[in-house]
Short mmCIF file of C-alpha atoms in Angstrom, two decimals:
data_model
loop_
_atom_site.label_atom_id
_atom_site.label_comp_id
_atom_site.label_asym_id
_atom_site.label_seq_id
_atom_site.Cartn_x
_atom_site.Cartn_y
_atom_site.Cartn_z
CA MET H 1 59.08 -39.34 283.62
CA THR H 2 60.51 -36.70 286.54
CA ALA H 3 58.72 -35.46 288.95
CA ARG H 4 59.14 -31.98 286.85
CA ASP H 5 57.32 -33.68 283.69
CA ARG H 6 53.88 -35.42 285.30
CA GLY H 7 51.72 -34.45 282.34
CA LEU H 8 51.17 -38.14 280.44
CA ARG H 9 48.85 -37.42 277.04
CA GLU H 10 46.93 -40.27 275.66
CA ARG H 11 47.89 -39.35 272.62
CA ASP H 12 51.27 -39.72 272.58
CA LEU H 13 50.74 -43.65 273.20
CA PRO H 14 51.08 -46.30 270.66
CA PRO H 15 48.00 -47.15 268.65
CA GLY H 16 45.75 -49.18 270.63
CA GLY H 17 47.84 -48.35 273.76
CA ARG H 18 46.03 -47.25 277.12
CA PHE H 19 47.29 -46.35 280.18
CA LEU H 20 46.56 -49.19 283.39
CA VAL H 21 46.15 -46.93 286.99
CA VAL H 22 46.62 -49.84 289.57
CA GLY H 23 46.61 -48.94 293.56
CA ASP H 24 48.11 -50.24 296.30
CA ILE H 25 50.69 -52.91 295.00
CA HIS H 26 51.84 -54.09 298.73
CA GLY H 27 54.63 -55.86 297.68
CA GLU H 28 52.48 -58.36 295.89
CA ARG H 29 54.23 -59.22 292.67
CA ASP H 30 52.35 -62.31 291.10
CA MET H 31 48.82 -60.07 292.03
CA LEU H 32 49.74 -57.33 289.89
CA LEU H 33 50.70 -59.68 287.44
CA ALA H 34 47.78 -61.54 287.25
CA VAL H 35 45.86 -57.93 287.20
CA LEU H 36 47.67 -57.01 284.02
CA ARG H 37 47.12 -60.53 282.49
CA ARG H 38 43.25 -59.98 283.02
CA ALA H 39 43.41 -56.56 281.42
CA GLY H 40 45.41 -57.94 278.67
CA PHE H 41 48.58 -55.49 279.09
CA ASP H 42 50.18 -55.20 276.20
CA GLY H 43 54.05 -54.02 277.32
CA HIS H 44 54.49 -52.77 274.10
CA ARG H 45 52.06 -50.11 273.63
CA ASP H 46 50.22 -49.30 277.34
CA LYS H 47 51.99 -47.51 280.17
CA ILE H 48 51.51 -48.64 283.67
CA ILE H 49 50.53 -46.60 286.15
CA SER H 50 51.25 -47.32 289.64
CA LEU H 51 49.76 -44.63 292.92
CA GLY H 52 52.18 -45.34 295.45
CA ASP H 53 52.38 -48.28 298.42
CA VAL H 54 54.21 -50.29 295.91
CA ILE H 55 56.23 -51.82 298.60
CA ASP H 56 55.81 -53.58 302.29
CA ARG H 57 53.23 -56.17 303.64
CA GLY H 58 53.94 -58.69 300.55
CA PRO H 59 56.55 -61.32 300.16
CA ASP H 60 58.02 -58.85 297.36
CA SER H 61 58.75 -55.89 297.66
CA MET H 62 61.61 -55.84 295.20
CA GLY H 63 60.49 -57.61 292.88
CA CYS H 64 57.25 -54.89 292.42
CA VAL H 65 59.61 -52.38 291.88
CA GLN H 66 61.48 -53.81 289.56
CA PHE H 67 59.03 -55.36 287.74
CA LEU H 68 57.29 -51.58 287.35
CA ARG H 69 61.11 -49.79 286.00
CA GLU H 70 61.75 -52.65 284.27
CA ALA H 71 58.20 -52.48 281.93
CA GLY H 72 58.73 -48.21 282.04
CA ALA H 73 56.00 -47.27 284.50
CA VAL H 74 55.20 -44.25 286.49
CA VAL H 75 55.13 -44.44 289.86
CA LEU H 76 53.82 -41.68 292.44
CA MET H 77 54.77 -41.47 296.00
CA GLY H 78 52.48 -43.82 298.41
CA ASN H 79 52.67 -43.35 302.53
CA HIS H 80 54.35 -46.76 302.29
CA GLU H 81 57.07 -44.89 300.16
CA ALA H 82 57.54 -41.92 302.56
CA MET H 83 57.44 -44.39 305.68
CA MET H 84 60.37 -45.49 304.23
CA LEU H 85 62.23 -42.40 303.65
CA GLU H 86 61.04 -40.80 307.19
CA ALA H 87 63.22 -43.71 307.89
CA LEU H 88 66.52 -42.13 307.11
CA ASN H 89 65.85 -39.87 309.49
CA ASP H 90 65.24 -41.14 312.59
CA ASP H 91 65.25 -44.15 314.97
CA GLU H 92 61.27 -43.31 315.34
CA GLY H 93 60.63 -43.12 311.66
CA GLU H 94 62.37 -46.66 311.27
CA ARG H 95 59.96 -48.03 313.93
CA LEU H 96 57.21 -46.82 312.39
CA TRP H 97 58.12 -48.16 308.89
CA ARG H 98 59.02 -51.65 310.32
CA GLY H 99 55.59 -51.58 312.28
CA ASN H 100 53.34 -51.31 309.24
CA GLY H 101 54.85 -53.39 306.72
CA GLY H 102 58.93 -52.89 306.70
CA ASP H 103 59.94 -55.63 308.32
CA TRP H 104 60.97 -57.44 304.76
CA ALA H 105 63.96 -54.97 304.29
CA GLU H 106 65.37 -56.75 307.84
CA GLY H 107 68.94 -56.97 306.96
CA VAL H 108 68.51 -55.92 303.17
CA ASP H 109 70.08 -53.01 301.13
CA VAL H 110 67.49 -50.62 300.95
CA THR H 111 69.88 -47.92 299.75
CA ALA H 112 69.24 -47.35 295.67
CA LEU H 113 65.35 -48.59 296.53
CA ARG H 114 65.38 -45.66 298.69
CA ASP H 115 66.95 -43.49 295.99
CA TRP H 116 64.04 -44.40 293.20
CA ALA H 117 61.55 -43.39 296.41
CA GLN H 118 62.68 -40.17 296.69
CA THR H 119 62.36 -39.28 292.90
CA LEU H 120 58.58 -40.64 292.68
CA PRO H 121 56.01 -37.62 292.12
CA PRO H 122 53.07 -37.24 294.33
CA THR H 123 51.02 -36.20 291.41
CA ALA H 124 50.47 -36.85 287.81
CA GLU H 125 47.62 -36.11 285.09
CA LEU H 126 46.70 -37.96 282.22
CA GLU H 127 45.35 -36.06 279.30
CA LEU H 128 43.15 -38.14 276.87
CA ARG H 129 42.42 -38.00 273.33
CA ASP H 130 39.02 -35.63 273.43
CA GLY H 131 40.69 -33.29 275.96
CA ARG H 132 40.03 -34.24 279.07
CA ARG H 133 41.97 -34.33 281.82
CA VAL H 134 42.69 -37.32 284.76
CA GLY H 135 44.37 -36.50 287.82
CA LEU H 136 45.75 -39.33 290.11
CA VAL H 137 47.28 -39.15 293.30
CA HIS H 138 47.86 -41.67 295.88
CA ALA H 139 45.30 -40.66 298.97
CA GLN H 140 43.28 -37.49 298.95
CA VAL H 141 43.23 -33.97 297.78
CA PRO H 142 42.67 -31.34 299.98
CA MET H 143 38.46 -29.84 299.47
CA ALA H 144 39.55 -26.56 299.56
CA LEU H 145 42.50 -26.90 297.47
CA PRO H 146 42.39 -26.88 293.66
CA TRP H 147 43.60 -29.24 291.40
CA HIS H 148 46.43 -26.73 289.71
CA ASP H 149 47.32 -25.88 293.43
CA ALA H 150 47.96 -29.40 294.50
CA THR H 151 50.99 -29.96 291.54
CA LYS H 152 52.51 -27.32 292.99
CA LEU H 153 55.24 -29.32 294.88
CA ALA H 154 58.25 -28.10 296.31
CA LEU H 155 60.77 -30.31 294.14
CA GLY H 156 65.12 -29.77 294.42
CA PRO H 157 67.25 -29.38 292.09
CA ASP H 158 67.75 -33.09 291.29
CA ASP H 159 63.93 -33.58 291.50
CA ARG H 160 63.48 -34.87 294.38
CA LEU H 161 60.23 -34.52 296.77
CA ASP H 162 60.24 -32.02 299.57
CA VAL H 163 57.45 -32.76 301.61
CA ASP H 164 57.95 -30.13 304.28
CA ALA H 165 58.31 -27.31 302.10
CA TYR H 166 54.46 -27.38 300.64
CA ALA H 167 51.96 -28.15 303.51
CA PRO H 168 49.43 -29.98 301.84
CA ALA H 169 52.08 -32.62 300.69
CA PRO H 170 51.20 -34.94 303.76
CA GLN H 171 47.11 -35.24 302.82
CA LEU H 172 48.46 -35.87 298.67
CA ILE H 173 50.15 -38.94 300.09
CA TRP H 174 48.63 -39.82 303.79
CA GLY H 175 44.77 -38.42 303.53
CA ARG H 176 42.15 -41.39 304.04
CA THR H 177 38.79 -39.09 304.90
CA ARG H 178 37.68 -39.26 301.33
CA PHE H 179 39.22 -42.99 300.15
CA ARG H 180 35.75 -44.15 299.55
CA ALA H 181 35.30 -42.78 296.83
CA ALA H 182 37.27 -43.89 293.41
CA LEU H 183 37.04 -40.70 290.88
CA GLN H 184 36.13 -37.20 292.58
CA LEU H 185 35.49 -34.30 290.09
CA ARG H 186 38.22 -31.88 290.73
CA GLN H 187 38.62 -27.96 290.38
CA GLY H 188 40.77 -28.20 286.98
CA ALA H 189 40.84 -31.15 286.37
CA LYS H 190 37.93 -33.47 285.17
CA ALA H 191 38.66 -36.43 287.54
CA LYS H 192 41.07 -37.73 289.95
CA ALA H 193 42.06 -41.21 291.02
CA PHE H 194 44.14 -42.47 294.23
CA LYS H 195 43.93 -45.52 295.93
CA HIS H 196 44.20 -45.44 299.73
CA ASP H 197 43.76 -48.59 302.33
CA VAL H 198 43.24 -51.41 299.74
CA ALA H 199 46.13 -54.13 300.64
CA THR H 200 45.53 -55.50 297.40
CA PRO H 201 46.11 -54.51 293.43
CA ALA H 202 43.15 -53.33 291.84
CA LEU H 203 42.65 -51.80 288.53
CA LEU H 204 41.24 -48.41 288.60
CA LEU H 205 41.31 -46.59 285.41
CA GLU H 206 41.55 -48.90 282.12
CA ARG H 207 41.48 -47.52 278.22
CA CYS H 208 40.52 -44.17 279.54
CA THR H 209 37.49 -44.24 280.79
CA VAL H 210 35.73 -42.35 283.53
CA SER H 211 32.48 -42.44 285.05
#
C-alpha cells in the first residue's frame, strides 16, 4: 500500500480474513510473533497493520521490519521512524534518535531501512463490511481537526512524506495528550485507533470488532 492509497476494505480480504492491528513493536520480534500466534494469525487470509514504532529499544529492529515486509503488512509512520529520518539531517537529530533507542544502528548500514521509512503513511482507514470506517494513526489526531483533513498530508511525487509541509502532521506522529484512549470517535471516521507510549507489541483490533 502506498501513501496515496491508504484505504483498506474488509470486503477485499479472503474469506475469513481479518485485519490485525498491532501497536508499538520496538524491535521485539519474538514478542510480536507470540502476539500473532495468540491471535491465530493466518498469513494467507489476515492482514497485519502496524501503527508505527516498529524499530528501536528492542533486540531485533531489522528482523521486525523484515517480517512485516515479508508478511505484506501495512505500516504507519511512528515517531521512532520519524526520528530515524530526522537523523539524516543533522547531528542533533542523530543524537536524539540514538538517545531514544536508536543506538542499535551503530555501525549498521540503515540506508535501505531509511528508504522504507520514507514511504510510510501517517494515517490509514479501514472500511468494514457494514460500512463503518476505522481511522488509524500512531499518536493522535488534533481535537479540532476532522479525520478527512488529517489524511491530507503533503506527499511528494514519489509518495514520500513531507512532514514539514502540513502543520498537524507532528501530532499524528508525536502527540501524547490523548494516548490513554485506545479508541476515540472522530468526525468522518466512526472510530480511531492509535498506539503510543507503549514499549511492547499489543493487538488493538481483531476481527474488526470496534467497541
